[in-house]
Amino acid sequence: MSQVPLLKVDNLSKVFVTHSGLFRKVTKTAFHPLSFTLERGQTLAVMGDSGSGKSSLARVLAGVMPPSQGSIYIDGDKIEPGDDKKRCQLLRMIFQDPNTSLNPRNRIGQILETPLILNTNLDAEQRETLVLDTLRMVGLLPDHYHFYPQMISTGQKQRVALARALILSPKIIVADEAISNLDISVRSQIINLLLSLQSRLGLSYVLVANDLGVVRHISDQVILMHEGHVVEAGPTHKVLANPQSEQGLRLLQSYNNEYRWHHSDSKR
């Protein structure tokens, strides 16, 4: 009997409908129907130019927005739109900018405790223990429990965002360009942390990423998107070495040029 994939996305799409004037409806397709699967302990990278629909896909997967059609299954169970409690315990999201995704009025301990209050029956002492353990797991100190986000660096904030994603022991983490705003040295620290957590906890990742070096280094599968369509999909090494579509080839050439430019820039 074949094993059920950890994540199965079936015919998923997102269309935005806006009203202009009294009777005119304007529709804009963020992404057209797409399907894919993700296995346990694997990483899927989603790449695409601006406006390709990759961030909308991440947000629909994480339940930030409902899909227009299609289904999401985790471990064979269908996740209904609005079933936030179930989704939260299985799949969590890290946003692109930790400077805006962490509430500056809350201490880090409170930020990490909130999902536990909403989704578990742990008492205050158990919650504190789990928060401190999770801070250590992402390379922060127990003292950071009492800090406010503005007292730490952007790289440390992204570790807090990762800790918040991990606190409910999810199976899947969706990261929307979560490392693109970090400088090169911090970026490599976070990548190594993601890889070590993956091997230790068996996590699966869906990474929206635009850095070819990162994608090559950490992803097993890759999807390339262009104007809401999937133009390439498959094992990372195959897609990056031999894209089959004109858009895929163009996209990878632009990434390659950007990758070379960044790396020659960082050596200057």
Short mmCIF file of C-alpha atoms in Angstrom, two decimals:
data_model
loop_
_atom_site.label_atom_id
_atom_site.label_comp_id
_atom_site.label_asym_id
_atom_site.label_seq_id
_atom_site.Cartn_x
_atom_site.Cartn_y
_atom_site.Cartn_z
CA MET A 1 0.00 0.00 0.00
CA SER A 2 1.48 3.36 -0.96
CA GLN A 3 2.05 5.82 1.85
CA VAL A 4 -0.07 8.97 2.00
CA PRO A 5 2.05 12.09 1.31
CA LEU A 6 2.42 14.46 4.26
CA LEU A 7 1.04 17.41 2.25
CA LYS A 8 -1.19 17.04 -0.77
CA VAL A 9 -2.42 20.11 -2.64
CA ASP A 10 -5.16 19.31 -5.13
CA ASN A 11 -6.35 21.75 -7.80
CA LEU A 12 -5.79 24.77 -5.55
CA SER A 13 -6.33 28.29 -6.91
CA LYS A 14 -6.86 31.85 -5.68
CA VAL A 15 -8.84 34.57 -7.43
CA PHE A 16 -9.32 38.05 -5.96
CA VAL A 17 -12.62 39.76 -6.74
CA THR A 18 -12.88 43.50 -6.25
CA HIS A 19 -15.75 45.86 -7.00
CA SER A 20 -15.14 49.02 -8.94
CA GLY A 21 -18.12 51.32 -9.12
CA LEU A 22 -21.58 50.02 -8.36
CA PHE A 23 -21.95 46.93 -10.50
CA ARG A 24 -18.56 46.17 -12.01
CA LYS A 25 -16.66 43.19 -10.68
CA VAL A 26 -12.94 42.96 -11.36
CA THR A 27 -11.26 39.57 -10.97
CA LYS A 28 -7.53 39.00 -10.69
CA THR A 29 -6.11 35.49 -10.57
CA ALA A 30 -3.27 35.19 -8.04
CA PHE A 31 -2.56 31.62 -9.13
CA HIS A 32 -4.33 29.15 -11.42
CA PRO A 33 -5.26 25.61 -10.31
CA LEU A 34 -2.16 23.70 -9.22
CA SER A 35 -1.42 20.38 -7.53
CA PHE A 36 1.64 18.97 -5.77
CA THR A 37 2.69 16.72 -2.90
CA LEU A 38 5.36 17.05 -0.22
CA GLU A 39 6.87 14.13 1.70
CA ARG A 40 7.96 14.05 5.34
CA GLY A 41 11.34 15.63 6.02
CA GLN A 42 11.51 17.20 2.55
CA THR A 43 11.77 20.80 1.37
CA LEU A 44 9.82 22.27 -1.52
CA ALA A 45 11.07 25.61 -2.87
CA VAL A 46 8.62 27.89 -4.70
CA MET A 47 10.29 30.39 -6.99
CA GLY A 48 8.95 32.98 -9.41
CA ASP A 49 9.19 36.57 -10.49
CA SER A 50 7.23 39.35 -8.80
CA GLY A 51 3.48 38.84 -9.26
CA SER A 52 3.87 35.13 -10.04
CA GLY A 53 1.52 34.12 -7.20
CA LYS A 54 4.13 32.45 -4.98
CA SER A 55 3.38 34.51 -1.84
CA SER A 56 -0.38 34.11 -2.36
CA LEU A 57 0.16 30.34 -2.53
CA ALA A 58 2.10 30.44 0.77
CA ARG A 59 -0.69 32.46 2.42
CA VAL A 60 -3.42 30.11 1.20
CA LEU A 61 -1.46 27.07 2.46
CA ALA A 62 -1.07 28.74 5.87
CA GLY A 63 -4.75 29.68 6.07
CA VAL A 64 -4.08 33.43 6.00
CA MET A 65 -6.40 33.57 2.96
CA PRO A 66 -9.04 31.03 1.86
CA PRO A 67 -8.58 29.31 -1.52
CA SER A 68 -11.04 30.02 -4.34
CA GLN A 69 -11.12 26.31 -5.18
CA GLY A 70 -9.24 23.11 -4.44
CA SER A 71 -8.23 21.17 -1.36
CA ILE A 72 -5.32 20.85 1.05
CA TYR A 73 -4.67 17.53 2.80
CA ILE A 74 -2.20 16.95 5.63
CA ASP A 75 -1.52 13.29 6.48
CA GLY A 76 -4.54 12.40 4.35
CA ASP A 77 -6.90 14.65 6.34
CA LYS A 78 -8.61 17.45 4.46
CA ILE A 79 -7.98 20.86 6.07
CA GLU A 80 -11.15 22.90 5.77
CA PRO A 81 -10.85 26.68 5.33
CA GLY A 82 -11.51 28.19 8.76
CA ASP A 83 -10.36 25.09 10.69
CA ASP A 84 -7.54 27.16 12.16
CA LYS A 85 -6.96 25.11 15.28
CA LYS A 86 -6.26 21.90 13.34
CA ARG A 87 -4.15 23.72 10.75
CA CYS A 88 -2.12 25.58 13.41
CA GLN A 89 -1.06 22.33 15.02
CA LEU A 90 0.07 20.83 11.70
CA LEU A 91 1.31 23.75 9.63
CA ARG A 92 2.79 27.10 10.70
CA MET A 93 4.05 30.12 8.78
CA ILE A 94 7.09 32.41 9.04
CA PHE A 95 6.58 35.77 7.36
CA GLN A 96 9.11 37.71 5.32
CA ASP A 97 9.74 40.59 7.72
CA PRO A 98 10.04 39.82 11.45
CA ASN A 99 10.12 43.59 12.12
CA THR A 100 6.41 43.74 11.23
CA SER A 101 5.25 40.22 12.15
CA LEU A 102 6.21 40.43 15.87
CA ASN A 103 4.12 42.68 18.12
CA PRO A 104 6.53 45.31 19.54
CA ARG A 105 4.33 45.76 22.64
CA ASN A 106 4.71 42.15 23.76
CA ARG A 107 7.74 40.55 25.36
CA ILE A 108 9.19 37.58 23.47
CA GLY A 109 7.91 35.20 26.16
CA GLN A 110 4.34 36.47 25.60
CA ILE A 111 4.69 36.21 21.80
CA LEU A 112 5.68 32.55 22.08
CA GLU A 113 3.15 31.74 24.79
CA THR A 114 0.12 33.05 22.86
CA PRO A 115 -0.18 30.05 20.45
CA LEU A 116 0.05 27.73 23.49
CA ILE A 117 -2.75 29.56 25.29
CA LEU A 118 -4.94 29.43 22.16
CA ASN A 119 -4.22 25.86 21.09
CA THR A 120 -3.22 23.74 24.12
CA ASN A 121 -4.33 22.91 27.66
CA LEU A 122 -0.89 23.44 29.19
CA ASP A 123 -0.72 25.29 32.51
CA ALA A 124 1.40 28.41 33.03
CA GLU A 125 4.44 26.49 34.29
CA GLN A 126 4.36 23.99 31.41
CA ARG A 127 3.99 26.84 28.93
CA GLU A 128 7.00 28.68 30.34
CA THR A 129 9.13 25.51 30.23
CA LEU A 130 8.18 24.88 26.59
CA VAL A 131 8.86 28.52 25.62
CA LEU A 132 12.35 28.38 27.23
CA ASP A 133 13.12 25.03 25.55
CA THR A 134 12.03 26.41 22.17
CA LEU A 135 14.15 29.57 22.60
CA ARG A 136 17.18 27.33 23.22
CA MET A 137 16.26 25.17 20.22
CA VAL A 138 16.54 28.17 17.86
CA GLY A 139 19.82 29.37 19.39
CA LEU A 140 18.47 32.11 21.69
CA LEU A 141 18.98 32.53 25.43
CA PRO A 142 16.47 31.99 28.25
CA ASP A 143 16.99 35.70 29.07
CA HIS A 144 15.41 36.63 25.73
CA TYR A 145 12.08 35.56 27.31
CA HIS A 146 11.90 38.99 28.97
CA PHE A 147 13.10 41.07 25.98
CA TYR A 148 10.95 43.11 23.63
CA PRO A 149 11.50 42.53 19.87
CA GLN A 150 13.07 45.98 19.34
CA MET A 151 15.86 45.04 21.78
CA ILE A 152 17.26 42.33 19.46
CA SER A 153 18.72 42.18 15.93
CA THR A 154 16.74 41.31 12.78
CA GLY A 155 18.43 37.88 12.65
CA GLN A 156 17.42 37.19 16.26
CA LYS A 157 13.86 38.36 15.49
CA GLN A 158 13.68 35.82 12.68
CA ARG A 159 14.78 33.17 15.22
CA VAL A 160 11.86 34.28 17.44
CA ALA A 161 9.53 33.99 14.43
CA LEU A 162 10.89 30.48 13.83
CA ALA A 163 10.41 29.62 17.52
CA ARG A 164 6.78 30.82 17.30
CA ALA A 165 6.29 28.56 14.26
CA LEU A 166 7.86 25.57 16.08
CA ILE A 167 6.14 25.97 19.45
CA LEU A 168 3.13 23.77 18.57
CA SER A 169 5.37 21.01 17.08
CA PRO A 170 3.95 21.31 13.54
CA LYS A 171 4.82 18.90 10.74
CA ILE A 172 5.17 21.59 8.07
CA ILE A 173 6.59 25.11 8.11
CA VAL A 174 5.78 27.55 5.30
CA ALA A 175 8.37 30.34 5.04
CA ASP A 176 7.61 33.29 2.78
CA GLU A 177 11.03 34.67 1.78
CA ALA A 178 11.93 34.44 5.46
CA ILE A 179 15.67 34.78 4.83
CA SER A 180 15.75 37.27 1.97
CA ASN A 181 16.00 40.36 4.22
CA LEU A 182 18.94 39.03 6.22
CA ASP A 183 22.56 39.76 5.45
CA ILE A 184 24.71 36.95 4.05
CA SER A 185 26.32 35.73 7.32
CA VAL A 186 23.03 35.73 9.27
CA ARG A 187 21.28 34.09 6.32
CA SER A 188 23.68 31.14 6.35
CA GLN A 189 23.23 30.75 10.15
CA ILE A 190 19.42 30.59 9.72
CA ILE A 191 19.73 28.12 6.81
CA ASN A 192 21.95 25.84 8.91
CA LEU A 193 19.46 26.12 11.78
CA LEU A 194 16.56 25.17 9.45
CA LEU A 195 18.51 22.15 8.18
CA SER A 196 19.49 20.94 11.66
CA LEU A 197 15.90 21.31 12.93
CA GLN A 198 14.67 19.42 9.86
CA SER A 199 16.93 16.45 10.53
CA ARG A 200 16.24 16.52 14.27
CA LEU A 201 12.44 16.96 14.16
CA GLY A 202 11.61 15.51 10.73
CA LEU A 203 10.07 18.81 9.60
CA SER A 204 8.95 19.52 6.06
CA TYR A 205 9.35 23.01 4.60
CA VAL A 206 7.63 24.97 1.87
CA LEU A 207 10.04 27.83 1.15
CA VAL A 208 9.17 30.79 -1.02
CA ALA A 209 12.69 31.77 -2.03
CA ASN A 210 14.50 33.84 -4.60
CA ASP A 211 18.10 32.90 -3.92
CA LEU A 212 19.28 30.22 -6.31
CA GLY A 213 22.17 29.24 -4.03
CA VAL A 214 19.80 28.66 -1.10
CA VAL A 215 17.32 26.70 -3.21
CA ARG A 216 20.07 24.51 -4.64
CA HIS A 217 21.49 23.93 -1.14
CA ILE A 218 18.38 23.04 0.83
CA SER A 219 15.44 22.02 -1.38
CA ASP A 220 14.50 18.56 -2.66
CA GLN A 221 11.74 19.73 -5.02
CA VAL A 222 11.17 23.04 -6.76
CA ILE A 223 8.18 24.74 -8.40
CA LEU A 224 8.76 27.68 -10.75
CA MET A 225 5.80 30.05 -11.16
CA HIS A 226 5.12 32.68 -13.79
CA GLU A 227 1.98 34.86 -13.90
CA GLY A 228 0.07 32.47 -11.65
CA HIS A 229 0.97 29.32 -13.61
CA VAL A 230 3.37 26.54 -12.65
CA VAL A 231 5.87 26.46 -15.53
CA GLU A 232 8.32 23.93 -14.05
CA ALA A 233 8.08 21.38 -11.24
CA GLY A 234 10.22 18.47 -10.14
CA PRO A 235 13.38 17.46 -8.30
CA THR A 236 15.54 20.55 -7.70
CA HIS A 237 18.66 19.26 -9.46
CA LYS A 238 16.67 18.36 -12.61
CA VAL A 239 14.68 21.60 -12.85
CA LEU A 240 17.68 23.85 -12.22
CA ALA A 241 19.94 21.93 -14.60
CA ASN A 242 17.48 21.45 -17.41
CA PRO A 243 14.30 23.61 -17.43
CA GLN A 244 11.78 22.43 -20.02
CA SER A 245 9.88 25.67 -20.68
CA GLU A 246 10.88 29.01 -22.14
CA GLN A 247 9.63 30.90 -19.05
CA GLY A 248 11.51 28.52 -16.77
CA LEU A 249 14.71 29.05 -18.71
CA ARG A 250 14.29 32.85 -18.66
CA LEU A 251 13.49 32.86 -14.96
CA LEU A 252 16.54 30.77 -14.08
CA GLN A 253 18.79 32.95 -16.25
CA SER A 254 17.59 36.05 -14.39
CA TYR A 255 18.17 34.29 -11.04
CA ASN A 256 21.62 33.18 -12.19
CA ASN A 257 22.58 36.73 -13.16
CA GLU A 258 21.29 38.08 -9.85
CA TYR A 259 23.12 35.30 -7.96
CA ARG A 260 26.42 36.10 -9.72
CA TRP A 261 25.95 39.84 -9.17
CA HIS A 262 25.24 39.42 -5.44
CA HIS A 263 28.16 37.12 -4.91
CA SER A 264 30.66 39.26 -6.83
CA ASP A 265 29.26 42.22 -4.86
CA SER A 266 29.80 40.50 -1.51
CA LYS A 267 33.42 39.74 -2.43
CA ARG A 268 34.28 43.34 -3.23
#
